[in-house]
Amino acid sequence: MLITTDFRTDDLPVEDREDASFGLLGESSIVELRGDPRPDFRFAQRVLSTGAISVATATGAMPSMLLRRTPRLVRRFDPGVLHLSFSADSRSIGIRKDEVVLRPHDWSILDSRVPYDRPVDGGMRGETWIGFPYAALPLRQGRVERLVGRSLGGRSGYGALLARVVTQIVSDAEVYRPEDAPQLETTVLDLVTAFFCRALDDGRSVPAESRRRNLVLRIRAFVRQNLHDPGLSPGSIADAHHISRSHLHMLFKDQEETVAAWIRRQRLERARRDLADPAMSDTPVHAIAARWGFPRAADFTRAFRTACGVTPREYRRQARDNPEA
């Protein structure tokens, strides 16, 4: 089942905001304030749970504090989960007796069975985290334990892709239905598995099915970033990912559309949004077509009419006359 929980200090009386926020942060740790509360104190958190995993984002302007998970807390309550957290800010975490210094965009890995000290130095402008049990990964627990307390880079590769995917999942929480939970879990856990395996041994032990799904995910992200390029094609996609065209088509054989059909639908969808956008009402149709990879206006009109049943100009007029439709 898909469950979303939102917490916003703006929804609470001013006098209750700090206690409610510290209580939320302190569900698995002790919160120790360092200095006076901030006059602009605010905090917001969204948690999406699929059952096996939880993903969340948090933003705020917090006072300086120390989050401590003590040995006593571990003994009293241990859900047996791993927590991966990602932030655009630098930070540090004390795990056992070691200090882990995290640069901006690094991922950190915490184990609920292991005590830690985590300073929050006057702010939590934005953070993303994932929680799941060891058993959710197709990796031996002993291998995963080697990563606890390490920093893993999130500026590129699987780390960056994981951050983008999880952030997008949380921001789009309202569009998901309970039956989407298994697919969301698979997507996140496949990326985590590949991310961990790359950190452990250059990815050689990533299960074959996880590698296949991750490659499809990377290809889809590449296509979305390059829809403006009229040269985008199955051939250019295959070359960019160092695979053959036949391998590319094989990857998409169990998808709902061929690679070329999916590219065309993505382009038409972006163009449709622009045509309906009042802010782009003065942009010529041919300019919108070129923006999304259709250099020839006639080809765009023909493809758009086939997909939407009307010409681009007719669609724009309908959207203008019926803005609520």
CSV table of C-alpha atoms in Angstrom, one decimal:
chain,number,residue,atom,x,y,z
A,1,MET,CA,0.0,0.0,0.0
A,2,LEU,CA,1.2,3.5,-0.8
A,3,ILE,CA,1.1,5.9,2.2
A,4,THR,CA,2.1,9.5,2.1
A,5,THR,CA,2.6,11.6,5.3
A,6,ASP,CA,3.2,15.3,5.2
A,7,PHE,CA,4.4,17.5,8.1
A,8,ARG,CA,4.7,21.3,7.8
A,9,THR,CA,5.3,23.7,10.7
A,10,ASP,CA,3.2,26.2,8.7
A,11,ASP,CA,0.2,24.1,9.6
A,12,LEU,CA,0.7,24.5,13.3
A,13,PRO,CA,0.4,27.3,15.8
A,14,VAL,CA,3.7,29.2,16.2
A,15,GLU,CA,4.1,28.1,19.9
A,16,ASP,CA,3.8,24.4,18.9
A,17,ARG,CA,6.1,24.2,15.9
A,18,GLU,CA,9.4,23.6,17.7
A,19,ASP,CA,8.2,20.8,20.0
A,20,ALA,CA,6.4,19.1,17.1
A,21,SER,CA,9.4,19.2,14.9
A,22,PHE,CA,11.8,18.0,17.5
A,23,GLY,CA,9.5,15.2,18.4
A,24,LEU,CA,9.4,14.1,14.8
A,25,LEU,CA,13.2,14.2,14.5
A,26,GLY,CA,13.6,12.5,17.8
A,27,GLU,CA,11.5,9.4,17.0
A,28,SER,CA,14.7,7.4,16.6
A,29,SER,CA,17.2,9.7,18.2
A,30,ILE,CA,17.7,12.2,21.0
A,31,VAL,CA,17.6,15.9,20.0
A,32,GLU,CA,20.0,18.2,21.8
A,33,LEU,CA,19.7,21.9,21.0
A,34,ARG,CA,22.9,23.9,20.6
A,35,GLY,CA,22.1,27.6,21.2
A,36,ASP,CA,18.9,29.5,20.9
A,37,PRO,CA,16.1,28.6,18.5
A,38,ARG,CA,16.0,30.5,15.2
A,39,PRO,CA,13.4,33.2,14.8
A,40,ASP,CA,12.7,32.0,11.3
A,41,PHE,CA,12.3,28.4,12.4
A,42,ARG,CA,10.5,26.2,9.9
A,43,PHE,CA,10.5,22.6,8.9
A,44,ALA,CA,8.6,20.4,6.4
A,45,GLN,CA,8.9,16.7,5.7
A,46,ARG,CA,7.1,14.4,3.2
A,47,VAL,CA,7.4,10.6,3.7
A,48,LEU,CA,6.2,8.1,1.1
A,49,SER,CA,5.9,4.5,2.1
A,50,THR,CA,5.3,1.6,-0.2
A,51,GLY,CA,5.4,-1.0,2.5
A,52,ALA,CA,8.9,-2.4,2.1
A,53,ILE,CA,10.7,0.9,1.7
A,54,SER,CA,10.2,4.6,2.7
A,55,VAL,CA,11.5,7.6,0.8
A,56,ALA,CA,11.3,11.1,2.1
A,57,THR,CA,12.4,14.7,1.6
A,58,ALA,CA,12.9,17.3,4.3
A,59,THR,CA,13.5,21.1,4.1
A,60,GLY,CA,13.8,23.8,6.7
A,61,ALA,CA,15.7,26.4,8.6
A,62,MET,CA,16.6,24.7,11.9
A,63,PRO,CA,18.6,25.7,15.0
A,64,SER,CA,21.9,24.1,15.6
A,65,MET,CA,21.3,20.7,17.2
A,66,LEU,CA,22.8,17.3,17.7
A,67,LEU,CA,20.8,14.2,16.7
A,68,ARG,CA,22.1,11.3,18.9
A,69,ARG,CA,21.2,7.6,18.5
A,70,THR,CA,22.6,6.2,21.7
A,71,PRO,CA,23.2,2.5,22.5
A,72,ARG,CA,20.3,2.7,24.9
A,73,LEU,CA,18.0,3.8,22.1
A,74,VAL,CA,19.3,1.0,19.9
A,75,ARG,CA,18.5,-1.6,22.6
A,76,ARG,CA,15.1,-0.1,23.2
A,77,PHE,CA,14.0,0.2,19.6
A,78,ASP,CA,15.7,-1.2,16.5
A,79,PRO,CA,13.6,-1.5,13.3
A,80,GLY,CA,16.6,-3.2,11.6
A,81,VAL,CA,16.8,-0.9,8.7
A,82,LEU,CA,19.4,1.0,6.6
A,83,HIS,CA,19.0,4.7,6.1
A,84,LEU,CA,20.6,6.4,3.1
A,85,SER,CA,20.6,10.2,3.2
A,86,PHE,CA,21.6,12.8,0.6
A,87,SER,CA,22.0,16.5,1.0
A,88,ALA,CA,23.3,19.4,-1.1
A,89,ASP,CA,25.1,20.7,2.0
A,90,SER,CA,28.3,19.5,3.7
A,91,ARG,CA,27.9,17.8,7.0
A,92,SER,CA,29.5,15.3,9.3
A,93,ILE,CA,28.3,12.2,11.2
A,94,GLY,CA,29.9,10.4,14.1
A,95,ILE,CA,29.5,6.7,13.8
A,96,ARG,CA,30.9,4.5,16.6
A,97,LYS,CA,34.1,6.4,17.3
A,98,ASP,CA,34.7,7.6,13.8
A,99,GLU,CA,33.7,10.9,12.2
A,100,VAL,CA,32.5,10.8,8.6
A,101,VAL,CA,32.9,14.1,6.8
A,102,LEU,CA,30.4,14.5,3.9
A,103,ARG,CA,30.8,16.9,1.1
A,104,PRO,CA,27.8,18.4,-0.7
A,105,HIS,CA,25.9,15.8,-2.7
A,106,ASP,CA,27.4,12.8,-0.8
A,107,TRP,CA,25.2,10.0,0.3
A,108,SER,CA,25.7,8.6,3.8
A,109,ILE,CA,24.6,5.2,5.1
A,110,LEU,CA,23.4,4.6,8.6
A,111,ASP,CA,22.4,1.3,10.3
A,112,SER,CA,19.6,1.4,12.9
A,113,ARG,CA,21.7,-1.1,15.0
A,114,VAL,CA,24.7,1.3,15.2
A,115,PRO,CA,24.8,4.4,17.4
A,116,TYR,CA,25.6,7.7,15.8
A,117,ASP,CA,26.0,11.4,16.5
A,118,ARG,CA,24.8,13.7,13.8
A,119,PRO,CA,25.2,17.5,14.1
A,120,VAL,CA,22.8,19.8,12.3
A,121,ASP,CA,24.7,23.1,12.0
A,122,GLY,CA,22.0,25.8,11.8
A,123,GLY,CA,20.1,24.6,8.9
A,124,MET,CA,18.6,21.7,6.9
A,125,ARG,CA,17.9,23.4,3.6
A,126,GLY,CA,17.1,20.2,1.8
A,127,GLU,CA,17.6,16.4,2.4
A,128,THR,CA,16.5,13.2,0.8
A,129,TRP,CA,16.6,9.8,2.5
A,130,ILE,CA,15.6,6.2,1.9
A,131,GLY,CA,14.9,3.6,4.5
A,132,PHE,CA,14.6,-0.2,3.9
A,133,PRO,CA,15.6,-3.5,5.6
A,134,TYR,CA,18.7,-5.4,4.7
A,135,ALA,CA,16.6,-8.3,3.4
A,136,ALA,CA,15.2,-6.0,0.6
A,137,LEU,CA,18.5,-6.1,-1.3
A,138,PRO,CA,19.7,-9.1,-3.2
A,139,LEU,CA,23.2,-8.7,-1.6
A,140,ARG,CA,24.8,-10.5,1.4
A,141,GLN,CA,24.3,-8.5,4.6
A,142,GLY,CA,28.0,-8.7,5.4
A,143,ARG,CA,28.9,-7.0,2.2
A,144,VAL,CA,26.4,-4.2,2.7
A,145,GLU,CA,27.6,-3.7,6.3
A,146,ARG,CA,31.0,-2.7,4.8
A,147,LEU,CA,29.4,0.5,3.5
A,148,VAL,CA,27.9,1.7,6.8
A,149,GLY,CA,29.7,4.8,7.9
A,150,ARG,CA,31.2,5.5,4.4
A,151,SER,CA,30.4,8.5,2.2
A,152,LEU,CA,29.4,7.7,-1.3
A,153,GLY,CA,29.5,10.3,-4.1
A,154,GLY,CA,26.2,11.5,-5.5
A,155,ARG,CA,27.3,14.0,-8.1
A,156,SER,CA,27.4,11.6,-11.0
A,157,GLY,CA,26.6,8.0,-11.9
A,158,TYR,CA,24.2,5.9,-9.9
A,159,GLY,CA,24.4,8.2,-6.9
A,160,ALA,CA,23.1,11.2,-8.9
A,161,LEU,CA,20.5,9.1,-10.7
A,162,LEU,CA,19.3,7.7,-7.4
A,163,ALA,CA,18.9,11.2,-5.9
A,164,ARG,CA,16.9,12.4,-9.0
A,165,VAL,CA,14.6,9.4,-9.0
A,166,VAL,CA,13.8,9.5,-5.3
A,167,THR,CA,13.2,13.2,-5.3
A,168,GLN,CA,10.9,12.9,-8.3
A,169,ILE,CA,9.0,10.0,-6.7
A,170,VAL,CA,8.3,12.0,-3.5
A,171,SER,CA,7.3,15.2,-5.4
A,172,ASP,CA,4.9,13.2,-7.6
A,173,ALA,CA,3.4,11.3,-4.7
A,174,GLU,CA,-0.2,12.3,-5.4
A,175,VAL,CA,-0.2,10.7,-8.9
A,176,TYR,CA,0.7,7.2,-7.6
A,177,ARG,CA,-1.9,4.5,-6.8
A,178,PRO,CA,-1.5,1.6,-4.4
A,179,GLU,CA,-0.9,-0.8,-7.3
A,180,ASP,CA,2.2,1.3,-8.3
A,181,ALA,CA,4.0,0.3,-5.1
A,182,PRO,CA,5.8,-2.8,-6.4
A,183,GLN,CA,7.2,-1.0,-9.4
A,184,LEU,CA,8.4,2.0,-7.3
A,185,GLU,CA,10.1,-0.4,-4.9
A,186,THR,CA,11.8,-2.3,-7.7
A,187,THR,CA,13.0,1.0,-9.3
A,188,VAL,CA,14.5,2.3,-6.1
A,189,LEU,CA,16.0,-1.0,-4.8
A,190,ASP,CA,17.5,-1.7,-8.3
A,191,LEU,CA,19.3,1.6,-8.2
A,192,VAL,CA,20.4,1.2,-4.6
A,193,THR,CA,21.8,-2.3,-5.4
A,194,ALA,CA,23.7,-1.0,-8.4
A,195,PHE,CA,25.0,2.0,-6.4
A,196,PHE,CA,26.2,-0.3,-3.6
A,197,CYS,CA,27.8,-2.9,-5.9
A,198,ARG,CA,29.7,-0.1,-7.7
A,199,ALA,CA,31.0,1.1,-4.4
A,200,LEU,CA,32.0,-2.4,-3.4
A,201,ASP,CA,33.5,-3.9,-6.5
A,202,ASP,CA,32.8,-1.8,-9.6
A,203,GLY,CA,29.4,-3.3,-10.2
A,204,ARG,CA,30.4,-6.8,-11.2
A,205,SER,CA,28.1,-8.5,-8.8
A,206,VAL,CA,24.9,-6.5,-9.7
A,207,PRO,CA,22.2,-9.1,-10.5
A,208,ALA,CA,21.6,-9.4,-14.2
A,209,GLU,CA,17.9,-8.3,-14.0
A,210,SER,CA,18.8,-5.3,-11.9
A,211,ARG,CA,21.5,-4.3,-14.5
A,212,ARG,CA,18.9,-4.6,-17.3
A,213,ARG,CA,16.3,-2.5,-15.5
A,214,ASN,CA,18.9,0.1,-14.5
A,215,LEU,CA,20.1,0.4,-18.1
A,216,VAL,CA,16.5,1.0,-19.2
A,217,LEU,CA,16.1,3.7,-16.5
A,218,ARG,CA,19.4,5.4,-17.6
A,219,ILE,CA,18.3,5.3,-21.3
A,220,ARG,CA,14.9,6.9,-20.4
A,221,ALA,CA,16.6,9.6,-18.4
A,222,PHE,CA,19.0,10.2,-21.4
A,223,VAL,CA,16.1,10.5,-23.8
A,224,ARG,CA,14.2,13.0,-21.6
A,225,GLN,CA,17.3,15.2,-21.4
A,226,ASN,CA,17.8,15.1,-25.2
A,227,LEU,CA,14.3,15.4,-26.7
A,228,HIS,CA,15.3,18.8,-28.2
A,229,ASP,CA,17.9,17.1,-30.4
A,230,PRO,CA,16.4,16.2,-33.8
A,231,GLY,CA,19.2,13.6,-34.2
A,232,LEU,CA,18.0,11.6,-31.2
A,233,SER,CA,17.2,8.1,-32.5
A,234,PRO,CA,17.6,4.5,-31.5
A,235,GLY,CA,21.1,4.6,-33.2
A,236,SER,CA,22.3,7.6,-31.3
A,237,ILE,CA,20.9,6.2,-28.0
A,238,ALA,CA,22.7,2.9,-28.5
A,239,ASP,CA,26.0,4.6,-29.3
A,240,ALA,CA,25.7,6.8,-26.2
A,241,HIS,CA,25.3,3.8,-24.0
A,242,HIS,CA,27.8,1.6,-25.8
A,243,ILE,CA,25.4,-1.1,-26.8
A,244,SER,CA,24.1,-2.4,-30.2
A,245,ARG,CA,20.8,-1.3,-31.7
A,246,SER,CA,19.6,-4.9,-31.4
A,247,HIS,CA,20.4,-4.9,-27.7
A,248,LEU,CA,18.5,-1.6,-27.3
A,249,HIS,CA,15.4,-3.0,-29.0
A,250,MET,CA,15.7,-6.2,-26.9
A,251,LEU,CA,15.7,-4.1,-23.7
A,252,PHE,CA,12.4,-2.5,-24.8
A,253,LYS,CA,10.8,-5.7,-26.1
A,254,ASP,CA,8.7,-6.1,-23.0
A,255,GLN,CA,7.8,-2.4,-22.8
A,256,GLU,CA,4.5,-1.0,-24.0
A,257,GLU,CA,6.2,0.9,-26.9
A,258,THR,CA,9.2,0.6,-29.2
A,259,VAL,CA,12.0,3.0,-28.5
A,260,ALA,CA,11.1,5.2,-31.5
A,261,ALA,CA,7.4,5.3,-30.5
A,262,TRP,CA,8.3,6.2,-26.9
A,263,ILE,CA,10.6,9.1,-28.1
A,264,ARG,CA,7.8,10.4,-30.3
A,265,ARG,CA,5.2,10.3,-27.6
A,266,GLN,CA,7.6,12.1,-25.1
A,267,ARG,CA,8.2,14.9,-27.7
A,268,LEU,CA,4.5,15.3,-28.5
A,269,GLU,CA,3.6,15.4,-24.8
A,270,ARG,CA,6.2,18.2,-24.2
A,271,ALA,CA,4.9,20.1,-27.2
A,272,ARG,CA,1.3,19.7,-26.1
A,273,ARG,CA,2.1,21.2,-22.7
A,274,ASP,CA,3.8,24.2,-24.4
A,275,LEU,CA,0.8,24.7,-26.7
A,276,ALA,CA,-1.5,24.8,-23.7
A,277,ASP,CA,0.7,27.1,-21.6
A,278,PRO,CA,-0.6,30.7,-21.6
A,279,ALA,CA,2.9,32.0,-21.0
A,280,MET,CA,3.9,30.6,-24.5
A,281,SER,CA,0.9,31.8,-26.4
A,282,ASP,CA,3.1,34.2,-28.5
A,283,THR,CA,5.6,31.4,-29.4
A,284,PRO,CA,5.0,30.2,-33.0
A,285,VAL,CA,3.9,26.6,-33.4
A,286,HIS,CA,6.9,25.9,-35.6
A,287,ALA,CA,9.2,27.1,-32.8
A,288,ILE,CA,7.6,24.8,-30.3
A,289,ALA,CA,7.9,22.0,-32.8
A,290,ALA,CA,11.6,22.7,-33.2
A,291,ARG,CA,12.1,23.0,-29.5
A,292,TRP,CA,11.1,19.3,-29.1
A,293,GLY,CA,12.9,17.8,-32.0
A,294,PHE,CA,10.6,18.3,-34.9
A,295,PRO,CA,12.6,20.5,-37.3
A,296,ARG,CA,9.9,20.2,-40.1
A,297,ALA,CA,6.6,21.8,-39.1
A,298,ALA,CA,4.7,19.6,-41.5
A,299,ASP,CA,6.0,16.4,-39.9
A,300,PHE,CA,5.0,17.8,-36.5
A,301,THR,CA,1.5,18.8,-37.6
A,302,ARG,CA,1.0,15.3,-39.0
A,303,ALA,CA,2.3,13.5,-35.9
A,304,PHE,CA,0.3,15.8,-33.6
A,305,ARG,CA,-3.0,15.3,-35.4
A,306,THR,CA,-2.5,11.5,-35.4
A,307,ALA,CA,-1.8,11.5,-31.7
A,308,CYS,CA,-4.3,14.1,-30.5
A,309,GLY,CA,-7.0,14.2,-33.2
A,310,VAL,CA,-6.6,17.9,-33.9
A,311,THR,CA,-3.9,20.1,-35.4
A,312,PRO,CA,-1.5,22.0,-33.1
A,313,ARG,CA,-3.2,25.3,-33.9
A,314,GLU,CA,-6.6,23.8,-33.1
A,315,TYR,CA,-5.4,22.3,-29.9
A,316,ARG,CA,-3.9,25.7,-28.8
A,317,ARG,CA,-7.2,27.5,-29.5
A,318,GLN,CA,-9.2,24.9,-27.6
A,319,ALA,CA,-6.8,25.2,-24.6
A,320,ARG,CA,-7.1,29.0,-24.7
A,321,ASP,CA,-10.9,28.9,-24.9
A,322,ASN,CA,-11.3,26.2,-22.2
A,323,PRO,CA,-8.5,26.7,-19.7
A,324,GLU,CA,-10.1,24.5,-17.1
A,325,ALA,CA,-10.5,21.5,-19.5
